[in-house]
GROMACS .gro file of C-alpha atoms in nm:
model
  184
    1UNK     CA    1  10.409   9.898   8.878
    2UNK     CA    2  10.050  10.082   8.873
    3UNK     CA    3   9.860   9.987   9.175
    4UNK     CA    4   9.457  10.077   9.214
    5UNK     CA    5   9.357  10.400   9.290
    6UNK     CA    6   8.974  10.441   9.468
    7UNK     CA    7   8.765  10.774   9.341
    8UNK     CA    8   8.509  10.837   9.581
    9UNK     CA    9   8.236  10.914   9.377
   10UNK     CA   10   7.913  10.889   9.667
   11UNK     CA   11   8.016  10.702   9.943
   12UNK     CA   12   7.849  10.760  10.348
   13UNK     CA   13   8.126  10.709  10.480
   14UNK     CA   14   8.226  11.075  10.405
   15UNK     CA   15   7.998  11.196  10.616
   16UNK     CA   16   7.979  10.918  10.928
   17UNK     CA   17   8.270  10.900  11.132
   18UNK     CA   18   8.146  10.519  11.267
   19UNK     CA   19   8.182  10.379  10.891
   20UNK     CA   20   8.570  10.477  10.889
   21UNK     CA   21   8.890  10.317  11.073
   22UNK     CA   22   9.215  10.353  11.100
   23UNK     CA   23   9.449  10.027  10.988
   24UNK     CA   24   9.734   9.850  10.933
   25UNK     CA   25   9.776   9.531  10.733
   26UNK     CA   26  10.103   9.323  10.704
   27UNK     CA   27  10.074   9.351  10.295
   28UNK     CA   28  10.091   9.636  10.096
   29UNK     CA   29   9.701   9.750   9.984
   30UNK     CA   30   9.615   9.934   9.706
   31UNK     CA   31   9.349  10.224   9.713
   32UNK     CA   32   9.017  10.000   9.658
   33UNK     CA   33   9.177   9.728   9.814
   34UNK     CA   34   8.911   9.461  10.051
   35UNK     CA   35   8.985   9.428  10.321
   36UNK     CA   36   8.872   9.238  10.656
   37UNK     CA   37   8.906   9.408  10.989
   38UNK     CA   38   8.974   9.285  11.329
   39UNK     CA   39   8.967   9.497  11.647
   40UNK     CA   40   9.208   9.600  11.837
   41UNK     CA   41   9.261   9.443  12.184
   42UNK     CA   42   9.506   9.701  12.379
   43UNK     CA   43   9.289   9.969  12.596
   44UNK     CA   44   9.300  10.263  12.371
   45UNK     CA   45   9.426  10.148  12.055
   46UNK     CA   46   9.201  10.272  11.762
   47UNK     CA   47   9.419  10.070  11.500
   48UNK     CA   48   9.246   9.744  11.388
   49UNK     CA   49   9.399   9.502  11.217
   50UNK     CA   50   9.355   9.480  10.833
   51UNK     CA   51   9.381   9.139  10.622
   52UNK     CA   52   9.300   8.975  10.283
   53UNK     CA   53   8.983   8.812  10.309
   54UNK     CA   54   8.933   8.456  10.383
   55UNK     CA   55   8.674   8.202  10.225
   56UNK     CA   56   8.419   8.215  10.496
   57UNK     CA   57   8.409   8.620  10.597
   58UNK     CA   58   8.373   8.750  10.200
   59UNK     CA   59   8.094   8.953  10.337
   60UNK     CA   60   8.099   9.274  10.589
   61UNK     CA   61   8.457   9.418  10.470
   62UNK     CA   62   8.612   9.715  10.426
   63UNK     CA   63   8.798   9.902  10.148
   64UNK     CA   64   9.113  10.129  10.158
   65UNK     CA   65   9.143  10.453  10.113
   66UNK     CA   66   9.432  10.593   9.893
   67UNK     CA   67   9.690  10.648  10.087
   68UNK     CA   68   9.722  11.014  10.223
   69UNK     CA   69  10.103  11.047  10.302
   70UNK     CA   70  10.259  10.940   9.917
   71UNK     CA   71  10.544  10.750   9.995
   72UNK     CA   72  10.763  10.510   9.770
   73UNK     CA   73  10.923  10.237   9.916
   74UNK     CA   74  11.253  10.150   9.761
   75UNK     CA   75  11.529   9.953   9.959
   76UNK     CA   76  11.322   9.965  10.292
   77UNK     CA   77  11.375  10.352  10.258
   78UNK     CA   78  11.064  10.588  10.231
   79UNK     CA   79  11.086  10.875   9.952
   80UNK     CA   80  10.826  11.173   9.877
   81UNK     CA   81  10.757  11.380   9.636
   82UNK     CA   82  10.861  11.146   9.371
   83UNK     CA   83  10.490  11.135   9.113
   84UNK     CA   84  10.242  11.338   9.054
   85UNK     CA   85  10.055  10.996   8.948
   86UNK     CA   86   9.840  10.826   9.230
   87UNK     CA   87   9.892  10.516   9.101
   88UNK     CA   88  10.252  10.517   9.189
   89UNK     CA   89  10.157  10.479   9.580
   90UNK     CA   90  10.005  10.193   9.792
   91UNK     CA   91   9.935  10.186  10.127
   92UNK     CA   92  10.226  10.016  10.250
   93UNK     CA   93  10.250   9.693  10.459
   94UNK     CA   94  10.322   9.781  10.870
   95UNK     CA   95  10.217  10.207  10.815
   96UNK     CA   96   9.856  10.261  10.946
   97UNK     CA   97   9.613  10.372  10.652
   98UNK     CA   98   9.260  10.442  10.641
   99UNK     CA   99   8.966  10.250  10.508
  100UNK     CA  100   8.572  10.214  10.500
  101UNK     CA  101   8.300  10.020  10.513
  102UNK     CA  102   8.065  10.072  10.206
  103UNK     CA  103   7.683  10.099  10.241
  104UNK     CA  104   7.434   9.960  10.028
  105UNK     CA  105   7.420  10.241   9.742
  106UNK     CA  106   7.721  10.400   9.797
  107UNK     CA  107   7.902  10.458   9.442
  108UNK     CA  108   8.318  10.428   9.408
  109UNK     CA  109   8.529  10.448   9.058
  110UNK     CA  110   8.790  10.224   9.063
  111UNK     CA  111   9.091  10.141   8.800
  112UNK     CA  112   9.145   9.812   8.647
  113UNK     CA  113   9.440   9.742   8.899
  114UNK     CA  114   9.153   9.689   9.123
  115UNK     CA  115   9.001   9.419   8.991
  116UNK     CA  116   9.193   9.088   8.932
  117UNK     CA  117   9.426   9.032   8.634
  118UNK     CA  118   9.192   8.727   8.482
  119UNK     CA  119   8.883   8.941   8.476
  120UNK     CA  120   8.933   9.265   8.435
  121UNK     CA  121   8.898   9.232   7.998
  122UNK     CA  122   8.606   9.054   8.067
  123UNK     CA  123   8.412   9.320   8.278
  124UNK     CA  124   8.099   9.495   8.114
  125UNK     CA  125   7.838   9.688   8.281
  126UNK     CA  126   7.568   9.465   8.463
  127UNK     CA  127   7.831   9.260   8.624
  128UNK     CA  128   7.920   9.225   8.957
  129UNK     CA  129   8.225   9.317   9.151
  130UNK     CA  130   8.307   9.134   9.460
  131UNK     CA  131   8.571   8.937   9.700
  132UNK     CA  132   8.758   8.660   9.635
  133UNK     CA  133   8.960   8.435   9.906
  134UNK     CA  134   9.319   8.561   9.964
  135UNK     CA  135   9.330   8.865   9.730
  136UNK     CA  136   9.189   9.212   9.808
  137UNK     CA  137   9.124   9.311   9.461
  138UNK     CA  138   8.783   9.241   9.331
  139UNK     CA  139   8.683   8.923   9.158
  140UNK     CA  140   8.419   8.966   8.818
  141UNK     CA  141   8.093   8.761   8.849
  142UNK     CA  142   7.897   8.743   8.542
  143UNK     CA  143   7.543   8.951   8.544
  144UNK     CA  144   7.360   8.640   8.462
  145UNK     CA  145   7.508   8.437   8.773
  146UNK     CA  146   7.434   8.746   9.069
  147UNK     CA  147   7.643   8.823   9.323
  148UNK     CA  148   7.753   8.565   9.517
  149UNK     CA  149   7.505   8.570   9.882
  150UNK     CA  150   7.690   8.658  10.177
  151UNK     CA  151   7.987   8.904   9.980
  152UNK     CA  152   8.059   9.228   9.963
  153UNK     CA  153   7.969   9.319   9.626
  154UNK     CA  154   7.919   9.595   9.384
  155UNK     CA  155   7.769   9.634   9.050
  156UNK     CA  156   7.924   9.783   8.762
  157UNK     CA  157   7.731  10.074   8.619
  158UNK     CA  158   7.982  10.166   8.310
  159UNK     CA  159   8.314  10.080   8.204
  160UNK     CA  160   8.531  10.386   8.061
  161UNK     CA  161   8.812  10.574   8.123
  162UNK     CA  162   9.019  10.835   8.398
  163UNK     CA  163   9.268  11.032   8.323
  164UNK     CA  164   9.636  11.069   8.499
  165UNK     CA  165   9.913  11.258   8.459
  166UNK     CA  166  10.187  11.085   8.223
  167UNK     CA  167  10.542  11.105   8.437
  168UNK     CA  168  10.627  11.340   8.102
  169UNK     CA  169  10.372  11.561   7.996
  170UNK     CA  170  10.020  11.499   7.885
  171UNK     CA  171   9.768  11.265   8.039
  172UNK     CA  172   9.708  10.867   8.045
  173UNK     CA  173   9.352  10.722   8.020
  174UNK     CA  174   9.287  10.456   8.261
  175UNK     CA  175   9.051  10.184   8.179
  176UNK     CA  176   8.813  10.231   8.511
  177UNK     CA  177   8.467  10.094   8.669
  178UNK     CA  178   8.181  10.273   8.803
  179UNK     CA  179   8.035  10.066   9.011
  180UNK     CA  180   7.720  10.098   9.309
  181UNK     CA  181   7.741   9.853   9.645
  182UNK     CA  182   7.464   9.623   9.644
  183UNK     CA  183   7.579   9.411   9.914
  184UNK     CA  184   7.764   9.496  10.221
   0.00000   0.00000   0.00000
């Protein structure tokens, strides 16, 4: 199974610490996953507490990082080591992982694993990317309609490809989307 893999292409969060957090979700999230945040409540606890967002709070959330420790799950063990290929790894349900909160402007590459299954054919440049209730991939809203008020959303500048390494040799092409936040 490929899951999504985020390339930080400009994003502020790089350079302001306040934009970034430290979580952990009770589902596995993929690189690019949304996500919606709530804060911790133990005195001195920086983890907050990562979700799929909800009808009613599509707006004001957070991405995921890919993870940084690559770990594959397999029988409730934890192996390393085991692909070159980032799209082998997710951040994995109960292990704290990092994620940000994008800024109007800020520009991310994402593959199609990000986006859900139904729309990701169906995405062209002009279109929007943006939450959905109960999923933290990215739903596809139609140039013509606009972004729906109140979500995070992002708008697709091109549709092409990134390259991976094959678990052989040579390289895979990824179908991926630039796209630029236009609501936080």
């Amino acid at each position: 199974m490929a899951y999504g893999v985020l390339i930080e292409s400009m994003i502020q969060a790089k350079n302001i610490d306040a934009l970034n957090r430290s979580v952990k979700a009770q589902i596995d999230v993929a690189g690019g996953g949304l996500l919606a945040l709530t804060a911790p409540t133990t005195q001195g606890d920086d983890v907050w507490t990562a979700a799929a967002p909800a009808t009613g709070n599509l707006g004001g959330l957070w991405i995921a990082y890919n993870p940084e420790v690559k770990y594959i799950s397999v029988n409730g063990k934890k192996f390393a080591g085991l692909s070159a290929d980032a799209r082998d790894y997710t951040n994995l349900a109960g292990e704290v992982f990092d994620a940000f909160k994008p800024q109007i402007g800020d520009e991310i590459v994402i593959t199609a694993e990000c986006v859900a299954s139904a729309d990701v054919d169906d995405v062209v440049a002009g279109d929007f990317l943006e939450a959905v209730n109960g999923e933290t991939t990215f739903a596809r809203v139609a140039a013509g309609t606009g972004a729906t008020a109140g979500s995070t959303a992002f708008k697709v500048e091109w549709v092409g490809s990134v390259d991976f390494p094959k678990a052989n040799i040579g390289i895979d092409k990824v179908k991926a989307f630039k796209a630029v936040c236009v609501q936080e």
